[in-house]
Tab-separated table of C-alpha atoms in Angstrom:
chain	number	residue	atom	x	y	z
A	1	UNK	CA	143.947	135.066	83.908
A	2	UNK	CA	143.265	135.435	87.347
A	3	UNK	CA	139.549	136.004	86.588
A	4	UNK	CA	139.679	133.000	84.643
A	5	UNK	CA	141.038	130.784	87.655
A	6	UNK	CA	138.287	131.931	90.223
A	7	UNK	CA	135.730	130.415	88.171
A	8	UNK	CA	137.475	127.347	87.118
A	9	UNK	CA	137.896	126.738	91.228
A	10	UNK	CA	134.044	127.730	92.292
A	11	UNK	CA	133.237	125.146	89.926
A	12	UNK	CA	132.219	121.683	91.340
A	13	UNK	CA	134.303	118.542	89.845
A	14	UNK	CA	132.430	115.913	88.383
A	15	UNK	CA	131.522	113.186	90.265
A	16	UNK	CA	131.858	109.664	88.797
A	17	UNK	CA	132.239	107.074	91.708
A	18	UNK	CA	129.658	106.152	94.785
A	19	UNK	CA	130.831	108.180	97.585
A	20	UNK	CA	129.465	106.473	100.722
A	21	UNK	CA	130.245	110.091	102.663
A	22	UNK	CA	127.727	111.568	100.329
A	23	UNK	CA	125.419	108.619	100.442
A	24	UNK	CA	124.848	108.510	104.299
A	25	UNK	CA	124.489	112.566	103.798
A	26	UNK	CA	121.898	112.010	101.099
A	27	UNK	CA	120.026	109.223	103.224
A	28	UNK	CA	120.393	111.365	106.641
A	29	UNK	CA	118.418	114.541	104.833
A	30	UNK	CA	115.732	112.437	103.225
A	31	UNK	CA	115.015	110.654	106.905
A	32	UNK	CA	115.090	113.867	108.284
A	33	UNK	CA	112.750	115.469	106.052
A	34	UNK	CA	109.861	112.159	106.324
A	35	UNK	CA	110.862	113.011	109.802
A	36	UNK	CA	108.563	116.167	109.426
A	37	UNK	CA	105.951	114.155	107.089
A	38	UNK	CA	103.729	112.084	109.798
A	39	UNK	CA	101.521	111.190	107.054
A	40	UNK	CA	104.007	109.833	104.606
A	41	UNK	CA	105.272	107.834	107.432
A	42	UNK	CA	102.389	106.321	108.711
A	43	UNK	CA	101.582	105.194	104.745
A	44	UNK	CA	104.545	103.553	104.255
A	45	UNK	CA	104.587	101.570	107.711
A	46	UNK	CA	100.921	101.192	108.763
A	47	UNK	CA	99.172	100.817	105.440
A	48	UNK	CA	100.354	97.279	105.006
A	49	UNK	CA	99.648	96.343	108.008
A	50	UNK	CA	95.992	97.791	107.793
A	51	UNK	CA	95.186	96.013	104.531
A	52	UNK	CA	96.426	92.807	106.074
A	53	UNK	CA	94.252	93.032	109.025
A	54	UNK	CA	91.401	93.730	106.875
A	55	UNK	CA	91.965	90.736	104.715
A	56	UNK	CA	92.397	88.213	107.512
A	57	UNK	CA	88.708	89.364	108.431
A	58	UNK	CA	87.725	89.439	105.276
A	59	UNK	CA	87.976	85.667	104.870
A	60	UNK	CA	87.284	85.625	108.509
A	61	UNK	CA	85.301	81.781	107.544
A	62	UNK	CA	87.519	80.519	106.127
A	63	UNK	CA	91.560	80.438	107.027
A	64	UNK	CA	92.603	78.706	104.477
A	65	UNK	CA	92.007	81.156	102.383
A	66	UNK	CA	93.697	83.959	103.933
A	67	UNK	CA	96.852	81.222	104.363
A	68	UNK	CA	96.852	80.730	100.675
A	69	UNK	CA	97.346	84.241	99.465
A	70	UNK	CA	98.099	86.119	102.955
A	71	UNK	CA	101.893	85.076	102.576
A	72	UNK	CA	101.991	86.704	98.690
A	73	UNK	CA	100.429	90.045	99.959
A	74	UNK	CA	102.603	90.025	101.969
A	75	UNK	CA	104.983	91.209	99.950
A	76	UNK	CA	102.624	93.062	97.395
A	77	UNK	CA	101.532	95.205	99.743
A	78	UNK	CA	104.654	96.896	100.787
A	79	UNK	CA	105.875	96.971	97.258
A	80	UNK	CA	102.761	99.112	95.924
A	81	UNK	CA	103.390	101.500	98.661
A	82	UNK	CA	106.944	102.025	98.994
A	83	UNK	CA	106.594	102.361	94.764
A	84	UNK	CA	103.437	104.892	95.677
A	85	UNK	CA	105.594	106.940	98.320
A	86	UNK	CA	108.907	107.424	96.762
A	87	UNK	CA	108.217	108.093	93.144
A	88	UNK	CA	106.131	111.022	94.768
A	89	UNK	CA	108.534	112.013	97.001
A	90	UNK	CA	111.028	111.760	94.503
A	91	UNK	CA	109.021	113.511	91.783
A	92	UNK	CA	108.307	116.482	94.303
A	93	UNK	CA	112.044	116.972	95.492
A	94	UNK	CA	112.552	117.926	91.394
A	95	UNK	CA	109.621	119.882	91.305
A	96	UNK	CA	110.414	122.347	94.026
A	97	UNK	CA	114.568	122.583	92.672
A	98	UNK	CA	115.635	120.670	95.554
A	99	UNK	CA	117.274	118.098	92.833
A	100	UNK	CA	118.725	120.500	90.649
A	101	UNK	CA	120.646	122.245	93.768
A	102	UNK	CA	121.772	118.922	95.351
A	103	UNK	CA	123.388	118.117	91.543
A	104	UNK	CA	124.738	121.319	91.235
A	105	UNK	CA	127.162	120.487	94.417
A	106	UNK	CA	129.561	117.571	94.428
A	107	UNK	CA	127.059	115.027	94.305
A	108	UNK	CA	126.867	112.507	91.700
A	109	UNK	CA	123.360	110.720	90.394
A	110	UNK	CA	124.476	107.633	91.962
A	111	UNK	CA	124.844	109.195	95.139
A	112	UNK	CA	121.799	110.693	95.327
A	113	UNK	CA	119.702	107.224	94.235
A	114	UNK	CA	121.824	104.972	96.342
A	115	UNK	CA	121.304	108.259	99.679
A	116	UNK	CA	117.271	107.655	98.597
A	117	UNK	CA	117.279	103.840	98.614
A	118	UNK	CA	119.613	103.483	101.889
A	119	UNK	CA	116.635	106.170	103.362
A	120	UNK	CA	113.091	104.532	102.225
A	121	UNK	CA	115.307	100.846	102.453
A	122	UNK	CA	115.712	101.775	106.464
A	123	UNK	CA	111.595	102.390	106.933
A	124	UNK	CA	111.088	99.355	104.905
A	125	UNK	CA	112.601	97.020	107.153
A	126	UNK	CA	110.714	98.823	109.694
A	127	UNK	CA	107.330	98.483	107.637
A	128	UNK	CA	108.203	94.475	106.697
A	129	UNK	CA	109.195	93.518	110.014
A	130	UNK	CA	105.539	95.108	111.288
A	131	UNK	CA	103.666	93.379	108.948
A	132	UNK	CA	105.140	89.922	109.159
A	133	UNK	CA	104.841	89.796	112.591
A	134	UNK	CA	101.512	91.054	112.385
A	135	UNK	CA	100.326	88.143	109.825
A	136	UNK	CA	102.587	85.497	111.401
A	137	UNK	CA	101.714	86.123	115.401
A	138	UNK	CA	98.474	88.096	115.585
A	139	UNK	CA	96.777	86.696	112.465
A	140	UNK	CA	97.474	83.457	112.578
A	141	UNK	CA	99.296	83.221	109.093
A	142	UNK	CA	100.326	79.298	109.133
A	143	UNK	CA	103.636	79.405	107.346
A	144	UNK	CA	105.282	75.691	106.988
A	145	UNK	CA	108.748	77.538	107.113
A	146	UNK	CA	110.623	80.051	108.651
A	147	UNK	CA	108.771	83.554	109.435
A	148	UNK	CA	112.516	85.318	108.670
A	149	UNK	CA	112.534	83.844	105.501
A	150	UNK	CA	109.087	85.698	105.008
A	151	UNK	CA	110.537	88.472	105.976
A	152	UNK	CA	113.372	88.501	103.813
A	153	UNK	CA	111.042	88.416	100.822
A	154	UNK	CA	109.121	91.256	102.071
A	155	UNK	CA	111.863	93.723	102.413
A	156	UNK	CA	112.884	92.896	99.202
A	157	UNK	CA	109.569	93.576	97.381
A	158	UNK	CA	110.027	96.655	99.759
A	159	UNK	CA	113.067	97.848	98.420
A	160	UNK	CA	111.825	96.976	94.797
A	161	UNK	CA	109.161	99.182	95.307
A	162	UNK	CA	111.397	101.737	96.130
A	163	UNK	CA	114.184	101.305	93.265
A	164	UNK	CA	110.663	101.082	90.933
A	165	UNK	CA	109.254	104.396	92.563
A	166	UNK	CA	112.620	106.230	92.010
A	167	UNK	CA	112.823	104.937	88.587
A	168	UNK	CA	109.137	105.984	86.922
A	169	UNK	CA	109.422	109.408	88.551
A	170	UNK	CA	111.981	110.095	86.106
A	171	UNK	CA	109.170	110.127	83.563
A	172	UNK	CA	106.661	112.010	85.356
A	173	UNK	CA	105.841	115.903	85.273
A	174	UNK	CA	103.569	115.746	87.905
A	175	UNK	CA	102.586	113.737	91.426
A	176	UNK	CA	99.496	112.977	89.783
A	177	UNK	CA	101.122	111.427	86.602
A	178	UNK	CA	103.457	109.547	89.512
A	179	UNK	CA	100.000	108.104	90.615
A	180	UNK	CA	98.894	107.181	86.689
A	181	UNK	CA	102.077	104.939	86.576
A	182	UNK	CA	101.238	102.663	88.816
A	183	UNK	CA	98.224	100.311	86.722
A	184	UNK	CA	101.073	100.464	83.960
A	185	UNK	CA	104.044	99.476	86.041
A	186	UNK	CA	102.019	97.873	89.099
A	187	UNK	CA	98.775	96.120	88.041
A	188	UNK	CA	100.022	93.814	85.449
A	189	UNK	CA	102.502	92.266	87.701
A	190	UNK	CA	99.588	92.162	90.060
A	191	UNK	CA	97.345	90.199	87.502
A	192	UNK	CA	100.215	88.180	86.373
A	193	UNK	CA	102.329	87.170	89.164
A	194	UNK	CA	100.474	83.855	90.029
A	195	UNK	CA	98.272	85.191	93.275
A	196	UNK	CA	95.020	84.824	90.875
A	197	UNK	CA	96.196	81.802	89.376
A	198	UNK	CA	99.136	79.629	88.778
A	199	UNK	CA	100.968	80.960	86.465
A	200	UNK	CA	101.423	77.644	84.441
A	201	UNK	CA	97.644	78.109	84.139
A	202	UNK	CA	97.984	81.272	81.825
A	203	UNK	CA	98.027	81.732	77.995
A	204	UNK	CA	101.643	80.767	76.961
A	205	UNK	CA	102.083	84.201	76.136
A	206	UNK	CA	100.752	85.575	79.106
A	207	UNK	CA	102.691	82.907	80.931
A	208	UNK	CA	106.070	83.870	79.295
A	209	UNK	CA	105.362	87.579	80.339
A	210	UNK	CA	105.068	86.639	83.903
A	211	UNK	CA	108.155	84.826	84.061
A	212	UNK	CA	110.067	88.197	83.529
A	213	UNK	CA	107.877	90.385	85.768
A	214	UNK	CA	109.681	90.553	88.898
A	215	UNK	CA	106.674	90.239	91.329
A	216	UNK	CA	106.306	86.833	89.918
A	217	UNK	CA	109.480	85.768	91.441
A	218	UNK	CA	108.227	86.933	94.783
A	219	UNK	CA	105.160	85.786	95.252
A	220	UNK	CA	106.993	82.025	94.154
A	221	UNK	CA	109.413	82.915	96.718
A	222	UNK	CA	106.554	83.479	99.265
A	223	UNK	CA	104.863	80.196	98.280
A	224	UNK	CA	108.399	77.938	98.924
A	225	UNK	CA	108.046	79.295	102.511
A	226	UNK	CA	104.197	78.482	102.740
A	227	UNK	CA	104.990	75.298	101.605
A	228	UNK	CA	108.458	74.061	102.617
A	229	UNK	CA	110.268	73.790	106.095
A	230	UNK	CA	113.859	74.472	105.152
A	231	UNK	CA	115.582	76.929	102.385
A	232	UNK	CA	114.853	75.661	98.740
A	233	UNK	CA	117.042	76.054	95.877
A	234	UNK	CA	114.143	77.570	94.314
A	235	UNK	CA	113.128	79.919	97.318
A	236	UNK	CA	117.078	81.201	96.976
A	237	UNK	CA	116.495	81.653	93.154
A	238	UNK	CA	113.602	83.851	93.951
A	239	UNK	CA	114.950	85.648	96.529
A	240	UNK	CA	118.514	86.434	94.293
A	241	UNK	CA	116.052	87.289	90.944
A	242	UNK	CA	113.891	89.955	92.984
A	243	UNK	CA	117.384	91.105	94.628
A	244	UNK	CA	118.686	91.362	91.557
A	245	UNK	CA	115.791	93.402	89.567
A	246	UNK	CA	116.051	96.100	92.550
A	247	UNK	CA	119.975	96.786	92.296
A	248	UNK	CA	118.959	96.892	88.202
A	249	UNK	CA	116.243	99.419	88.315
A	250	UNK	CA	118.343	101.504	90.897
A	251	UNK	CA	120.762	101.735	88.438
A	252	UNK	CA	118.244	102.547	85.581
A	253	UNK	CA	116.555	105.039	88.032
A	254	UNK	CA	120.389	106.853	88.407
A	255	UNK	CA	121.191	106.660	84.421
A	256	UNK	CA	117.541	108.582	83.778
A	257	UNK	CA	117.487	111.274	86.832
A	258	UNK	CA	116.861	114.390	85.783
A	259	UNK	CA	117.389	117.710	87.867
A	260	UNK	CA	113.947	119.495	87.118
A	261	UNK	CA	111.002	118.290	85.336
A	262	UNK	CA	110.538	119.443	82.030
């Protein structure tokens, strides 16, 4: 009996609700271990801000150019790498039994996602904020509305990234299978989302694909800033669908963790 009652107590109780204790925990030991990862870091924050450079010079002759599609890269970019970054990191924290001893203790799935969103969402304001004030006061980017409103829509393709990253790595044995995902989940939003074309422009079918592909809705929420001088009703729609598609994924990515990879 008494045997019985000394296992029934070492063993953790379920965890059901978001804790934000053991959120902030989770989010503190993932910042402290990129902490120690100079090289991860300076991806996520300087990468962006690299390619952006590089394209303003790129169409160095002619500005209009780089005005056209610099705003819509600007939230591309950081979405590809924040995706690139934390379905790796992600992917190697289950690979080395880190995940399977975190969910062992009193830690519940949606802790753990919300700990690694909170901890990758923290360097992507860093990593947004860098690069729109990069395009907007160094390179010139001629935006007819706010910059903040640009910057809005790049930490949400950030934290998309992210919630996508965390999601896919569910389904991946290995970092380099994390990489493979990315032309299935990344490049068709890439070709579809409007920055080759308008969108209207497309096959009807390829035209009703793009209008459930979140990057669409951010590289239309992009253009309303490029184009208009207050908030649209439209830019808001955007903004709320691309919002929306993050917190939905997150939740996806928490229903299909797994402690170890097959």
């Amino acid at each position: 009996m008494s045997t019985t009652t000394a296992t029934t107590t070492a063993t953790p109780a379920p965890t059901s609700a978001l804790s934000a204790s053991r959120t902030l925990a989770t989010a503190a030991r993932v910042l402290r271990q990129l902490r120690h990862d100079p090289r991860t870091i300076a991806l996520m924050i300087l990468i962006p801000c690299v390619m952006l450079f590089l394209l303003r010079y790129v169409f160095d002759g002619s500005p209009r150019t780089f005005d056209s599609i610099g705003a819509s890269l600007l939230g591309i970019f950081p979405l590809i790498t924040m995706f690139l970054v934390t379905s790796i990191a992600t992917l190697r924290e289950r690979t080395s039994g880190t995940l399977e001893r975190l969910l062992a203790m009193p830690l519940g799935k949606g802790d753990l996602i919300a700990g690694y969103a909170l901890a990758f969402g923290a360097l992507a304001i860093i990593q947004s904020a860098l690069a729109t004030g990069l395009a907007v006061w160094f390179l010139g980017l001629d935006v007819t509305g706010s910059p903040w409103l640009l910057l809005l829509v790049a930490l949400l393709d950030a934290l998309l990234g992210t919630a996508l990253g965390l999601f896919v790595s569910a389904f991946a044995a290995s970092e380099f299978q994390a990489v493979q995902f990315m032309p299935a989940v990344i490049f068709p939003q890439l070709l579809l989302c409007g920055l080759f074309t308008p969108r209207d422009n497309m096959h009807p079918v390829l035209e009703a694909i793009s209008d459930v592909l979140p990057m669409s809705y951010a590289v239309d929420g992009m253009n309303e800033v490029l184009n208009h001088t207050d908030m649209t009703a439209a830019f808001v729609r955007d903004a709320l669908i691309v919002a929306g598609c993050a917190l939905l994924v997150l939740a996806l990515g928490a229903a299909t963790l797994r402690r170890r990879t097959a």
